[in-house]
PDB file of N, CA and C in Angstrom:
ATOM      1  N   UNK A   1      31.540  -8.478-103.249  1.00 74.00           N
ATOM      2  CA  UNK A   1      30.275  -8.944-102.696  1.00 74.00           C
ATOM      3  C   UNK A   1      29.305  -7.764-102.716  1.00 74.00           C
ATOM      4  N   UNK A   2      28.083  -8.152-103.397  1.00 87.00           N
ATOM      5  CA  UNK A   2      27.041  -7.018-103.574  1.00 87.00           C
ATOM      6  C   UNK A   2      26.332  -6.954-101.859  1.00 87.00           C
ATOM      7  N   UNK A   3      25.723  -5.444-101.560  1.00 86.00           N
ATOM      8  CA  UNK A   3      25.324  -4.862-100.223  1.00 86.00           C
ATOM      9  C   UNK A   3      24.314  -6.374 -99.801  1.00 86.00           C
ATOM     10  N   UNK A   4      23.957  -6.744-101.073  1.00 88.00           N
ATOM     11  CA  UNK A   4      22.385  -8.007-100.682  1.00 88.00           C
ATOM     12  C   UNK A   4      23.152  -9.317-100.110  1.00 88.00           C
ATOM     13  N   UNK A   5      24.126  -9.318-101.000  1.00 88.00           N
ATOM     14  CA  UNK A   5      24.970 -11.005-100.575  1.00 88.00           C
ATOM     15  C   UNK A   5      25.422 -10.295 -99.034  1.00 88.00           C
ATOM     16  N   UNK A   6      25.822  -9.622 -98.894  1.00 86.00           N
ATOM     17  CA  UNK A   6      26.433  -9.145 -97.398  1.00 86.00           C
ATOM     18  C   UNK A   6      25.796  -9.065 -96.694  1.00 86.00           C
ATOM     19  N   UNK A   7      24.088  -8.450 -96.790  1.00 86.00           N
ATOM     20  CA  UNK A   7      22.813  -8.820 -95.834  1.00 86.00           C
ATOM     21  C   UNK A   7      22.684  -9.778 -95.479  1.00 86.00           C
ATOM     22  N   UNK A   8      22.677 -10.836 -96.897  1.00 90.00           N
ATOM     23  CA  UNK A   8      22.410 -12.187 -96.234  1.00 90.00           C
ATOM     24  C   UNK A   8      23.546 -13.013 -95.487  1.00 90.00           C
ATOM     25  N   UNK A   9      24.613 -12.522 -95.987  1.00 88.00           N
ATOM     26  CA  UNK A   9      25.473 -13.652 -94.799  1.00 88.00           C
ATOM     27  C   UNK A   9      25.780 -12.816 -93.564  1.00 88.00           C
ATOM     28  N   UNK A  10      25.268 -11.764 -93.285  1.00 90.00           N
ATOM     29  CA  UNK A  10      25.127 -11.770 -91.983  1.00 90.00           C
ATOM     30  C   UNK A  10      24.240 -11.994 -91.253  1.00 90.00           C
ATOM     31  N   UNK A  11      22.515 -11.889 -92.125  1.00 91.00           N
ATOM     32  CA  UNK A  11      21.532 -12.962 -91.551  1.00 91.00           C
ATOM     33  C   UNK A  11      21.889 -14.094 -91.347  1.00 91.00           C
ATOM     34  N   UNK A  12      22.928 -14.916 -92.236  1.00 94.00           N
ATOM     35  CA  UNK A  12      22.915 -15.990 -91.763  1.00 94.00           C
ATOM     36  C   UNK A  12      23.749 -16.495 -90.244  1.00 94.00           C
ATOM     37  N   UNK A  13      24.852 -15.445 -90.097  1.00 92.00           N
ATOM     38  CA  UNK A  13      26.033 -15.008 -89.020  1.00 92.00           C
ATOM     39  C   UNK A  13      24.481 -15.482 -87.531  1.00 92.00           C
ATOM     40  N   UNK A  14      23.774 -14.213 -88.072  1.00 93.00           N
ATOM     41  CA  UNK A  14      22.939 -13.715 -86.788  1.00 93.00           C
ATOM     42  C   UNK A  14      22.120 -14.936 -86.522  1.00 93.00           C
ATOM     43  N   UNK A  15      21.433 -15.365 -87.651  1.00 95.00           N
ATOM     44  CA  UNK A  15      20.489 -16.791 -87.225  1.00 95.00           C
ATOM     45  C   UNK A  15      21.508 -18.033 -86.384  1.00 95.00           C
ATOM     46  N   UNK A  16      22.600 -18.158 -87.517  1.00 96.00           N
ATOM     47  CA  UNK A  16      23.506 -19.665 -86.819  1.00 96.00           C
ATOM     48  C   UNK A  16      24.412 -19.269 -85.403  1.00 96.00           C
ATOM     49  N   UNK A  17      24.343 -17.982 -85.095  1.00 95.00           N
ATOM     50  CA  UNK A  17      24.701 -17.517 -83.580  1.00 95.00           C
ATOM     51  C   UNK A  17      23.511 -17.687 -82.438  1.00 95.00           C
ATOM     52  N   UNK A  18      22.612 -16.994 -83.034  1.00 96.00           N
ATOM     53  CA  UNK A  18      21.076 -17.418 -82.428  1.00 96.00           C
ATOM     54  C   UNK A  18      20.908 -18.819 -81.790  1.00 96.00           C
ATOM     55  N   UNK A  19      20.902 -19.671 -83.127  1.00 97.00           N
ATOM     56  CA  UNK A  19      20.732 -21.002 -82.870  1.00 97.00           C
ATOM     57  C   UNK A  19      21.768 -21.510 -82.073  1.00 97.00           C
ATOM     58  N   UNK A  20      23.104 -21.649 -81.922  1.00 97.00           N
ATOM     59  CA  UNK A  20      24.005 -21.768 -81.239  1.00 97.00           C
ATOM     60  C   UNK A  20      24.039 -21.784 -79.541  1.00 97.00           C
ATOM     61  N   UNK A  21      24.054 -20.519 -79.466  1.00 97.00           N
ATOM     62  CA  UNK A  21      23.603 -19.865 -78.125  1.00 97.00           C
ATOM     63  C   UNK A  21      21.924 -20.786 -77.968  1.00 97.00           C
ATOM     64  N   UNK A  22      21.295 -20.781 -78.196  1.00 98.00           N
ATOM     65  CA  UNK A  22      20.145 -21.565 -77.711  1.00 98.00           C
ATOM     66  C   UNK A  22      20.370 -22.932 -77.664  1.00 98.00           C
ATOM     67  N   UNK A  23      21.049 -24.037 -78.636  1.00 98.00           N
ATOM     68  CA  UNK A  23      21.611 -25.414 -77.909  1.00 98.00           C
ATOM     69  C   UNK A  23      22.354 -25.290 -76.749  1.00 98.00           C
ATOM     70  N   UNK A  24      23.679 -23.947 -76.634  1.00 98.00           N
ATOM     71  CA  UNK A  24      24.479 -24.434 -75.465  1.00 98.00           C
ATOM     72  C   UNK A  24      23.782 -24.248 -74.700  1.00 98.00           C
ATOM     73  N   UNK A  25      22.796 -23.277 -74.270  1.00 98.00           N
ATOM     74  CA  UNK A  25      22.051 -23.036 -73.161  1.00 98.00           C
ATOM     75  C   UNK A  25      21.395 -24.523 -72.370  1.00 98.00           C
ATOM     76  N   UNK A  26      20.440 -25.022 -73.892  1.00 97.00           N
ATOM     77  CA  UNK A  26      19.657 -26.219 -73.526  1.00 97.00           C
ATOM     78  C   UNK A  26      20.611 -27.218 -73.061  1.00 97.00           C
ATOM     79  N   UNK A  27      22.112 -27.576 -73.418  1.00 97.00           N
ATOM     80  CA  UNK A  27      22.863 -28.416 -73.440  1.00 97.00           C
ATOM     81  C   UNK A  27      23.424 -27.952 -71.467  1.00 97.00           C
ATOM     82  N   UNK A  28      23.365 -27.140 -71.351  1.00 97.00           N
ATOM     83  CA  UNK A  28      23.889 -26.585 -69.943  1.00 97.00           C
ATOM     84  C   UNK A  28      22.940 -26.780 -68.796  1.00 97.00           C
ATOM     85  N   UNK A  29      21.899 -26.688 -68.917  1.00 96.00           N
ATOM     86  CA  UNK A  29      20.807 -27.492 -68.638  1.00 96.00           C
ATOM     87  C   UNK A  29      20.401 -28.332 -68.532  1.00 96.00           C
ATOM     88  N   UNK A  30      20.953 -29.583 -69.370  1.00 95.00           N
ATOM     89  CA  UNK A  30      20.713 -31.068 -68.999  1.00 95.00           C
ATOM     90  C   UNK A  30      21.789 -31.422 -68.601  1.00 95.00           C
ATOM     91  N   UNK A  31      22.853 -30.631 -68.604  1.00 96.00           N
ATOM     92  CA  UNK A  31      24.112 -31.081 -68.084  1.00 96.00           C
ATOM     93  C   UNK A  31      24.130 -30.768 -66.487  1.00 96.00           C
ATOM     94  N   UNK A  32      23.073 -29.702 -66.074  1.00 96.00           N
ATOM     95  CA  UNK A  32      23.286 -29.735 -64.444  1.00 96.00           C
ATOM     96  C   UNK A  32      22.188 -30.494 -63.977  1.00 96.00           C
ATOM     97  N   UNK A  33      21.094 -30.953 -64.747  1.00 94.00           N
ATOM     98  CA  UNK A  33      20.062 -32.253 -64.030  1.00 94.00           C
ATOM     99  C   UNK A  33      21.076 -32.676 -64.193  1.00 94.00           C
ATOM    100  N   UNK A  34      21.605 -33.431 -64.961  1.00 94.00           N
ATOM    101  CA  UNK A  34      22.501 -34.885 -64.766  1.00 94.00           C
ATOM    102  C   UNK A  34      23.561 -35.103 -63.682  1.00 94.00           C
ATOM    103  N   UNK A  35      23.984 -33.180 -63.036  1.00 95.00           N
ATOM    104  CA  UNK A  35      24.917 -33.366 -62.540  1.00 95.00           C
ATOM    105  C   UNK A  35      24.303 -33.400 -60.953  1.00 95.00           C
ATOM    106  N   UNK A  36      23.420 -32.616 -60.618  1.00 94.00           N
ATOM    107  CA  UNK A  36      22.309 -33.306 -59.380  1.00 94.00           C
ATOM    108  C   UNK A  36      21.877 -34.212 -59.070  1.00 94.00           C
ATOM    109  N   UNK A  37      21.632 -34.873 -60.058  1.00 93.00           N
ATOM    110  CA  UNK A  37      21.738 -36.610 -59.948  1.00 93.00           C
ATOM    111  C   UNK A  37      22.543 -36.827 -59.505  1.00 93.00           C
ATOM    112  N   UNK A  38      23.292 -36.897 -60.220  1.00 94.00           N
ATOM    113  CA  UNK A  38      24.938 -37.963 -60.175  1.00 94.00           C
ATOM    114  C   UNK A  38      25.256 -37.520 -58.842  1.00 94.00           C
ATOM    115  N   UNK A  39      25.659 -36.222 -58.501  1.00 95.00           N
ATOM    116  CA  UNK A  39      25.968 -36.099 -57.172  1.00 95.00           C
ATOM    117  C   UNK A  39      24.986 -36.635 -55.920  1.00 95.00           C
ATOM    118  N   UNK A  40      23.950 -36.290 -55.875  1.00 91.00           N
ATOM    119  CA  UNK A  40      22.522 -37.224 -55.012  1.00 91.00           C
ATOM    120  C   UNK A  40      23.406 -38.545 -54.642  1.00 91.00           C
ATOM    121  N   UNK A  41      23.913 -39.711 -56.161  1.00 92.00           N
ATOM    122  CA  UNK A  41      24.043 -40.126 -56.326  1.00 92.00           C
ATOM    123  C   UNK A  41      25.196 -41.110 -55.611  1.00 92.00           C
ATOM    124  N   UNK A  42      26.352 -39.702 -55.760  1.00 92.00           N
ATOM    125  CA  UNK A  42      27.255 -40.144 -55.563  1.00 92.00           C
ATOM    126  C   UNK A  42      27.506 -39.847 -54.021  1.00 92.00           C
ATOM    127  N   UNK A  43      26.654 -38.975 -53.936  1.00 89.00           N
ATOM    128  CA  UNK A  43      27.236 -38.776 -51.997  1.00 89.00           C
ATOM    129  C   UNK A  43      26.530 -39.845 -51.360  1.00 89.00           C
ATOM    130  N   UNK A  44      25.548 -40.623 -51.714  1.00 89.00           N
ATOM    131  CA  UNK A  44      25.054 -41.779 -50.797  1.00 89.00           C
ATOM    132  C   UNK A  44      25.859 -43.069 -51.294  1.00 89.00           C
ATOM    133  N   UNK A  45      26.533 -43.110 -52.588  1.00 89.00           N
ATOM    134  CA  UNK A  45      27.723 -44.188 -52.571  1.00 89.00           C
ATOM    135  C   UNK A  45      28.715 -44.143 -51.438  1.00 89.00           C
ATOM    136  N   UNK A  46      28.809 -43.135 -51.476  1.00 87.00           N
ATOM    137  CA  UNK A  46      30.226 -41.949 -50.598  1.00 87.00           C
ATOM    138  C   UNK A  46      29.736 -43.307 -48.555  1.00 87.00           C
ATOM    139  N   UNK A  47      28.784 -43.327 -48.655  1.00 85.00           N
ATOM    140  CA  UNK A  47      28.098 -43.347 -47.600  1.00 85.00           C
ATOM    141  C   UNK A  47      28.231 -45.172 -47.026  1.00 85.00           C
ATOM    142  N   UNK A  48      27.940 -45.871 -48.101  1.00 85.00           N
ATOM    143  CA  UNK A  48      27.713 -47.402 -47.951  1.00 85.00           C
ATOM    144  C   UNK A  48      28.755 -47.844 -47.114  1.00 85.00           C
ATOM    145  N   UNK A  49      28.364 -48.631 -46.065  1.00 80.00           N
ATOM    146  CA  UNK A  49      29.102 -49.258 -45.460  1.00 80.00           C
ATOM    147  C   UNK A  49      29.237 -48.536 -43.787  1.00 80.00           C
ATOM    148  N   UNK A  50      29.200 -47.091 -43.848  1.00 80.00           N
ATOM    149  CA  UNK A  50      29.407 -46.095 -43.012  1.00 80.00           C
ATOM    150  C   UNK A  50      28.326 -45.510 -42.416  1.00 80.00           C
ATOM    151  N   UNK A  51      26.997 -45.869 -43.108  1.00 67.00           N
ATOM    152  CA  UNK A  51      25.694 -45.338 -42.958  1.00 67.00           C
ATOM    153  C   UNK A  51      25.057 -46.797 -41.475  1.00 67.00           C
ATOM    154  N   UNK A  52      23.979 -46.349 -41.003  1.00 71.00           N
ATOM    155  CA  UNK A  52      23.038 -47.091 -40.708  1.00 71.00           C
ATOM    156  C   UNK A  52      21.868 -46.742 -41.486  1.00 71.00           C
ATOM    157  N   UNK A  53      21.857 -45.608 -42.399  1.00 69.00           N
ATOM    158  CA  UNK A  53      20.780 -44.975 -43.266  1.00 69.00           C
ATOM    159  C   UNK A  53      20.092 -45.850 -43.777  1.00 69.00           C
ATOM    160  N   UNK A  54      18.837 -45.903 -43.514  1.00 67.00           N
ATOM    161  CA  UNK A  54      17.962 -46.567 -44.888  1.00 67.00           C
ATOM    162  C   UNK A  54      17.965 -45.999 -46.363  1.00 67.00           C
ATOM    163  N   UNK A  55      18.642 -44.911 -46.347  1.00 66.00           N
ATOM    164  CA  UNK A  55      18.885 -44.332 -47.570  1.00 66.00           C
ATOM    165  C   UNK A  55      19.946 -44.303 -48.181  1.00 66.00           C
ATOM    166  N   UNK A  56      20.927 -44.599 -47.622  1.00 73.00           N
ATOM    167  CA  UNK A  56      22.211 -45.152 -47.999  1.00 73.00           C
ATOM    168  C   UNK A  56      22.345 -46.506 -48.050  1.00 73.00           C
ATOM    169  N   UNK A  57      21.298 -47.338 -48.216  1.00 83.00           N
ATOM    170  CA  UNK A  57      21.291 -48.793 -48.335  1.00 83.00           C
ATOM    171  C   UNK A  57      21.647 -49.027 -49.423  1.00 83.00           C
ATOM    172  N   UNK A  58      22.166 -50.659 -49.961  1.00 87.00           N
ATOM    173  CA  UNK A  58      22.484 -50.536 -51.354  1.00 87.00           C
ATOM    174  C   UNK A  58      20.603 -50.589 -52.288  1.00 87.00           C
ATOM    175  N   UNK A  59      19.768 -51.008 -51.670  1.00 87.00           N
ATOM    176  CA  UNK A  59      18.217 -51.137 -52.374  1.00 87.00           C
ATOM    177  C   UNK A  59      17.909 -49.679 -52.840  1.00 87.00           C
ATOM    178  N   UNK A  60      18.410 -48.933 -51.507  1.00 86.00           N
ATOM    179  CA  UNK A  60      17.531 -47.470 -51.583  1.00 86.00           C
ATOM    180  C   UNK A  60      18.723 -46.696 -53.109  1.00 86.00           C
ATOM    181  N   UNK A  61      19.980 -46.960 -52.800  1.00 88.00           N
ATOM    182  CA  UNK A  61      20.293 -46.425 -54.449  1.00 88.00           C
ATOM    183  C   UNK A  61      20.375 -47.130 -55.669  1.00 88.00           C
ATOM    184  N   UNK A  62      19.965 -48.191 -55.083  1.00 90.00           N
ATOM    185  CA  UNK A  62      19.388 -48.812 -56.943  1.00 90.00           C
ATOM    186  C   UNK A  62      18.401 -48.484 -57.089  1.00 90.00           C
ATOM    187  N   UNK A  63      17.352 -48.040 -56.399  1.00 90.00           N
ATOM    188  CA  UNK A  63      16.016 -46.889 -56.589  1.00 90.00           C
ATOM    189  C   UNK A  63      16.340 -46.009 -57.649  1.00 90.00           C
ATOM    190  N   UNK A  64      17.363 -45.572 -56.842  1.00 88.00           N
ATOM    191  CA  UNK A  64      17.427 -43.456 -56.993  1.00 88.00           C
ATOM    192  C   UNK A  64      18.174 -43.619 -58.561  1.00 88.00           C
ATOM    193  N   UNK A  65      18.956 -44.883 -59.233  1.00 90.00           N
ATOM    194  CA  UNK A  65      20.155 -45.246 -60.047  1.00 90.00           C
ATOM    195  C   UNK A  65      18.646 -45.523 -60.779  1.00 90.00           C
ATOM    196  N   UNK A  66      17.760 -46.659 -60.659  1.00 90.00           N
ATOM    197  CA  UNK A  66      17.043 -46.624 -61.787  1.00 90.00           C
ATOM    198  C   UNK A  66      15.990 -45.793 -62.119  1.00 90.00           C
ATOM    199  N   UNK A  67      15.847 -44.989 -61.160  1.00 88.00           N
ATOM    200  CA  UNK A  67      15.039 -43.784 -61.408  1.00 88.00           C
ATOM    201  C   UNK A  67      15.742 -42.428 -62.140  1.00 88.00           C
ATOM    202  N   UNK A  68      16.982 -41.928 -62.137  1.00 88.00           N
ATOM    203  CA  UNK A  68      17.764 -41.626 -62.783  1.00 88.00           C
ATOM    204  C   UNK A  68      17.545 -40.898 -64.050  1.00 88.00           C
ATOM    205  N   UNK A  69      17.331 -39.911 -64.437  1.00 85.00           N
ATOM    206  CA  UNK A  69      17.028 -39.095 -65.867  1.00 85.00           C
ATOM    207  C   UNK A  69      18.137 -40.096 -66.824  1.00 85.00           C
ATOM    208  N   UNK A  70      17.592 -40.246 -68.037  1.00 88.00           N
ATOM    209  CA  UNK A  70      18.327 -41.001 -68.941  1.00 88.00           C
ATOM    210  C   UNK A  70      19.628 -40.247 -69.320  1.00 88.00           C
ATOM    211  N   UNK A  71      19.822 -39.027 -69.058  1.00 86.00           N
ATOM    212  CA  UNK A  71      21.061 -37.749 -69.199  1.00 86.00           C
ATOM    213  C   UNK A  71      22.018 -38.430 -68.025  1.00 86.00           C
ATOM    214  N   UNK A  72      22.002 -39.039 -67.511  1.00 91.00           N
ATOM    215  CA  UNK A  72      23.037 -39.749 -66.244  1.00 91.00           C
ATOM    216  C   UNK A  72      23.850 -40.331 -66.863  1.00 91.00           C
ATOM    217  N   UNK A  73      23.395 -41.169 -68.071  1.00 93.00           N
ATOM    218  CA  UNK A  73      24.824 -41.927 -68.369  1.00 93.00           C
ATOM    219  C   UNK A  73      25.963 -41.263 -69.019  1.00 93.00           C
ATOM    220  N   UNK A  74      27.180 -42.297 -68.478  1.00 93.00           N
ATOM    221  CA  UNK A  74      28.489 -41.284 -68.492  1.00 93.00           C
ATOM    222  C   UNK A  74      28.429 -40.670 -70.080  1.00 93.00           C
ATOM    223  N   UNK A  75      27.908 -42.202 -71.132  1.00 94.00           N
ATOM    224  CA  UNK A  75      28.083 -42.036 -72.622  1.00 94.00           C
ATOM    225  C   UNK A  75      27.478 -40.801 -72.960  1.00 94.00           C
ATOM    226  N   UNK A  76      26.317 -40.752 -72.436  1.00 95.00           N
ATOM    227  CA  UNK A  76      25.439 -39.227 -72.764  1.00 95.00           C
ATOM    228  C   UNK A  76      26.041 -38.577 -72.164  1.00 95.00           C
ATOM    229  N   UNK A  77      26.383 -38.259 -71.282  1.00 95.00           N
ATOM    230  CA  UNK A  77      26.930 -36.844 -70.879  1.00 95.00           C
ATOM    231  C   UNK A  77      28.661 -36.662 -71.291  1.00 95.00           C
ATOM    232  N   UNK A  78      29.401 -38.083 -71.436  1.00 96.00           N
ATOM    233  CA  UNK A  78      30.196 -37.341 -72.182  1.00 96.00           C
ATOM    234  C   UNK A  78      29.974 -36.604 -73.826  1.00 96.00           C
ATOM    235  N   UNK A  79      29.260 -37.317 -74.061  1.00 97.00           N
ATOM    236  CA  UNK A  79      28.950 -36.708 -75.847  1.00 97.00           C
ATOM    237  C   UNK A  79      28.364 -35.024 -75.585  1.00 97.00           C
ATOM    238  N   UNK A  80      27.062 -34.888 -74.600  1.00 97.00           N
ATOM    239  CA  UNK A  80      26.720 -33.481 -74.009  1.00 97.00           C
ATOM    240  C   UNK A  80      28.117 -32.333 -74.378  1.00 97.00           C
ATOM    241  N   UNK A  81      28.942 -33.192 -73.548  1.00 97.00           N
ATOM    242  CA  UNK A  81      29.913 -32.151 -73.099  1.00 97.00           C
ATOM    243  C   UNK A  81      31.262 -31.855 -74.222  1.00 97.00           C
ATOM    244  N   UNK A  82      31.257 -32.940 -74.978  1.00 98.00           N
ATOM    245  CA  UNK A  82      31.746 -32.830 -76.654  1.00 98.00           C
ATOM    246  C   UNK A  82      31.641 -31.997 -77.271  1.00 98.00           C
ATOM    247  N   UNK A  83      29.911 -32.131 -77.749  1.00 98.00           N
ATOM    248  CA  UNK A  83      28.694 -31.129 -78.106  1.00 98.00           C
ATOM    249  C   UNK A  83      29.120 -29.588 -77.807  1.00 98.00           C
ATOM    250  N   UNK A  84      28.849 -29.452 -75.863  1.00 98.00           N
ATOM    251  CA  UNK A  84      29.137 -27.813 -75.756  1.00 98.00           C
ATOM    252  C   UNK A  84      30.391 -27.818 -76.142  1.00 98.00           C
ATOM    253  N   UNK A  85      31.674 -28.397 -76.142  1.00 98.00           N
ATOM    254  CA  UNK A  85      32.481 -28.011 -76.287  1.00 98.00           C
ATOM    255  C   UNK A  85      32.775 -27.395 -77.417  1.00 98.00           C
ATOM    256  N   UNK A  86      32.738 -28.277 -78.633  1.00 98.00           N
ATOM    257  CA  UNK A  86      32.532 -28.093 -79.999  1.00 98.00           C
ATOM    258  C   UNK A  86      31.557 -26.495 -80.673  1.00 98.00           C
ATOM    259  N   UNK A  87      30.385 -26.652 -79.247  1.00 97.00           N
ATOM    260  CA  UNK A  87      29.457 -25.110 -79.752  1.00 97.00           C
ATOM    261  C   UNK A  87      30.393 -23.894 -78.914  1.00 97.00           C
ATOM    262  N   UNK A  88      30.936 -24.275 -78.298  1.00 97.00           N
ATOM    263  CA  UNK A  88      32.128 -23.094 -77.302  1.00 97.00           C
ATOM    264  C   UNK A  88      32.734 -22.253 -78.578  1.00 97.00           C
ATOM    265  N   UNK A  89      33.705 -23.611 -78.835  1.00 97.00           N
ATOM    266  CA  UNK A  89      34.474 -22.880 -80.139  1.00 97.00           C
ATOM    267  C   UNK A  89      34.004 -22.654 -81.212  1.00 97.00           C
ATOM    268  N   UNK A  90      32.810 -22.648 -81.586  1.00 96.00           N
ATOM    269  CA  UNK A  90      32.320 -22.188 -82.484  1.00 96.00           C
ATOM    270  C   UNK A  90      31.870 -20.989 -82.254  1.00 96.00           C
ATOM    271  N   UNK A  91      31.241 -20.736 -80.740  1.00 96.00           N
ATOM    272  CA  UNK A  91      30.656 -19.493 -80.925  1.00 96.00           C
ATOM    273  C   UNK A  91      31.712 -18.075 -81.115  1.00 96.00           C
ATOM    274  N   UNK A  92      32.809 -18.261 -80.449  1.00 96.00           N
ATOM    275  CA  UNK A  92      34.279 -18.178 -80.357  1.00 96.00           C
ATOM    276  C   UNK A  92      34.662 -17.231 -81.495  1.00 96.00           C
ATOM    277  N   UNK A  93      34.308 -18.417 -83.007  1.00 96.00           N
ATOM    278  CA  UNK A  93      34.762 -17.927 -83.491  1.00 96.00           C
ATOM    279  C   UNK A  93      33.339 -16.699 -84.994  1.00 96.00           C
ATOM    280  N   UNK A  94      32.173 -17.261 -84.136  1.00 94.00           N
ATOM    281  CA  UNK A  94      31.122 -16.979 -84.678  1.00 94.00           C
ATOM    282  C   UNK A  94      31.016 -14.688 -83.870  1.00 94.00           C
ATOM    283  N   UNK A  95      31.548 -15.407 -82.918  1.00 93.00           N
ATOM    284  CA  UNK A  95      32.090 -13.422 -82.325  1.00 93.00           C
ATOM    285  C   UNK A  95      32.791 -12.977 -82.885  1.00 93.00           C
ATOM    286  N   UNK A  96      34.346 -13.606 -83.222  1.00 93.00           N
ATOM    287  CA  UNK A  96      35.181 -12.905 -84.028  1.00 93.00           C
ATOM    288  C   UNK A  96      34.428 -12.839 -85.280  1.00 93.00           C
ATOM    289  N   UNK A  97      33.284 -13.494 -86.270  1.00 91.00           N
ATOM    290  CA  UNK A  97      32.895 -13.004 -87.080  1.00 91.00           C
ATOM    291  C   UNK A  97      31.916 -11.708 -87.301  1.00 91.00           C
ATOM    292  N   UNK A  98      31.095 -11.749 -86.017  1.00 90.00           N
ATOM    293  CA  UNK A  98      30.234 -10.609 -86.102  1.00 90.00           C
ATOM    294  C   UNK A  98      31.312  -9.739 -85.733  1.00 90.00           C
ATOM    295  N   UNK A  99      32.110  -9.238 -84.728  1.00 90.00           N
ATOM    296  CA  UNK A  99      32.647  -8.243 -84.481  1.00 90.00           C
ATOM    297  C   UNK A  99      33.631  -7.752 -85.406  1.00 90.00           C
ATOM    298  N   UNK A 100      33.881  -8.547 -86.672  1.00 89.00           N
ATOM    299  CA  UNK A 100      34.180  -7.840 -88.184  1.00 89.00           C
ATOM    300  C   UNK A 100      33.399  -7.129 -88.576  1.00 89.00           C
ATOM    301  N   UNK A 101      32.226  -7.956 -88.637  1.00 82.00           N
ATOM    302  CA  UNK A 101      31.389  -7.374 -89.458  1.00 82.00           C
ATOM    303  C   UNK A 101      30.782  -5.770 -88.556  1.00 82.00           C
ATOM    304  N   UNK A 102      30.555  -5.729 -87.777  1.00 83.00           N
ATOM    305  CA  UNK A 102      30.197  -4.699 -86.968  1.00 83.00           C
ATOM    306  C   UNK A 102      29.165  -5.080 -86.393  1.00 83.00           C
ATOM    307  N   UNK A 103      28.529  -6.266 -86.051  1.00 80.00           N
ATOM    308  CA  UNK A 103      27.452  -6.653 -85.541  1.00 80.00           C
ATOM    309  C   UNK A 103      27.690  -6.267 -83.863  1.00 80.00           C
ATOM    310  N   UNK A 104      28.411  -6.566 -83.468  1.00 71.00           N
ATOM    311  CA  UNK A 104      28.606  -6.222 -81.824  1.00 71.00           C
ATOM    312  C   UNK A 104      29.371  -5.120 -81.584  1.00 71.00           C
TER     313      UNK A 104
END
């Protein structure tokens, strides 16, 4: 491999690590709105029946359920968490590549 082909695939190392690290971030991020929700969510389920709360009514959390960031559903957030998983081990192994190369 000529010094130029070796520049570039470690530009490319450095860009697709870059990019990487910036989805899981964003992905970690909609994964804790969703998870503030859900919990909001789930501690006034926790509640029904046990409450005199007007906020633990069943009206007041079909509010809070259809008001809800579209990142709430289980389908989306399990795929989210697919996603980071899948960018985990990649980055994983995107370290063991720079730290060949001498990047880190």
């Amino acid at each position: 491999m000529s010094d130029a082909e070796r520049d570039a695939a470690i530009l490319r190392l450095v860009k697709t690590r870059a990019e990487a690290k910036k989805r899981k971030n964003l992905l970690e991020t909609e994964l804790r709105a969703a998870g503030a929700s859900l919990y909001s969510i789930g501690t006034e389920l926790r509640e029904i029946g046990f409450s005199t709360s007007v906020q633990a009514s069943p009206g007041a959390i079909l509010q809070r359920v259809a008001a809800a960031p579209d990142i709430c559903e289980l389908a989306r957030v399990r795929g989210m968490l697919e996603e980071l998983k899948e960018l985990n081990e990649n980055l994983k192994q995107l370290a063991i590549s720079a730290a060949t190369e001498g990047i880190d």
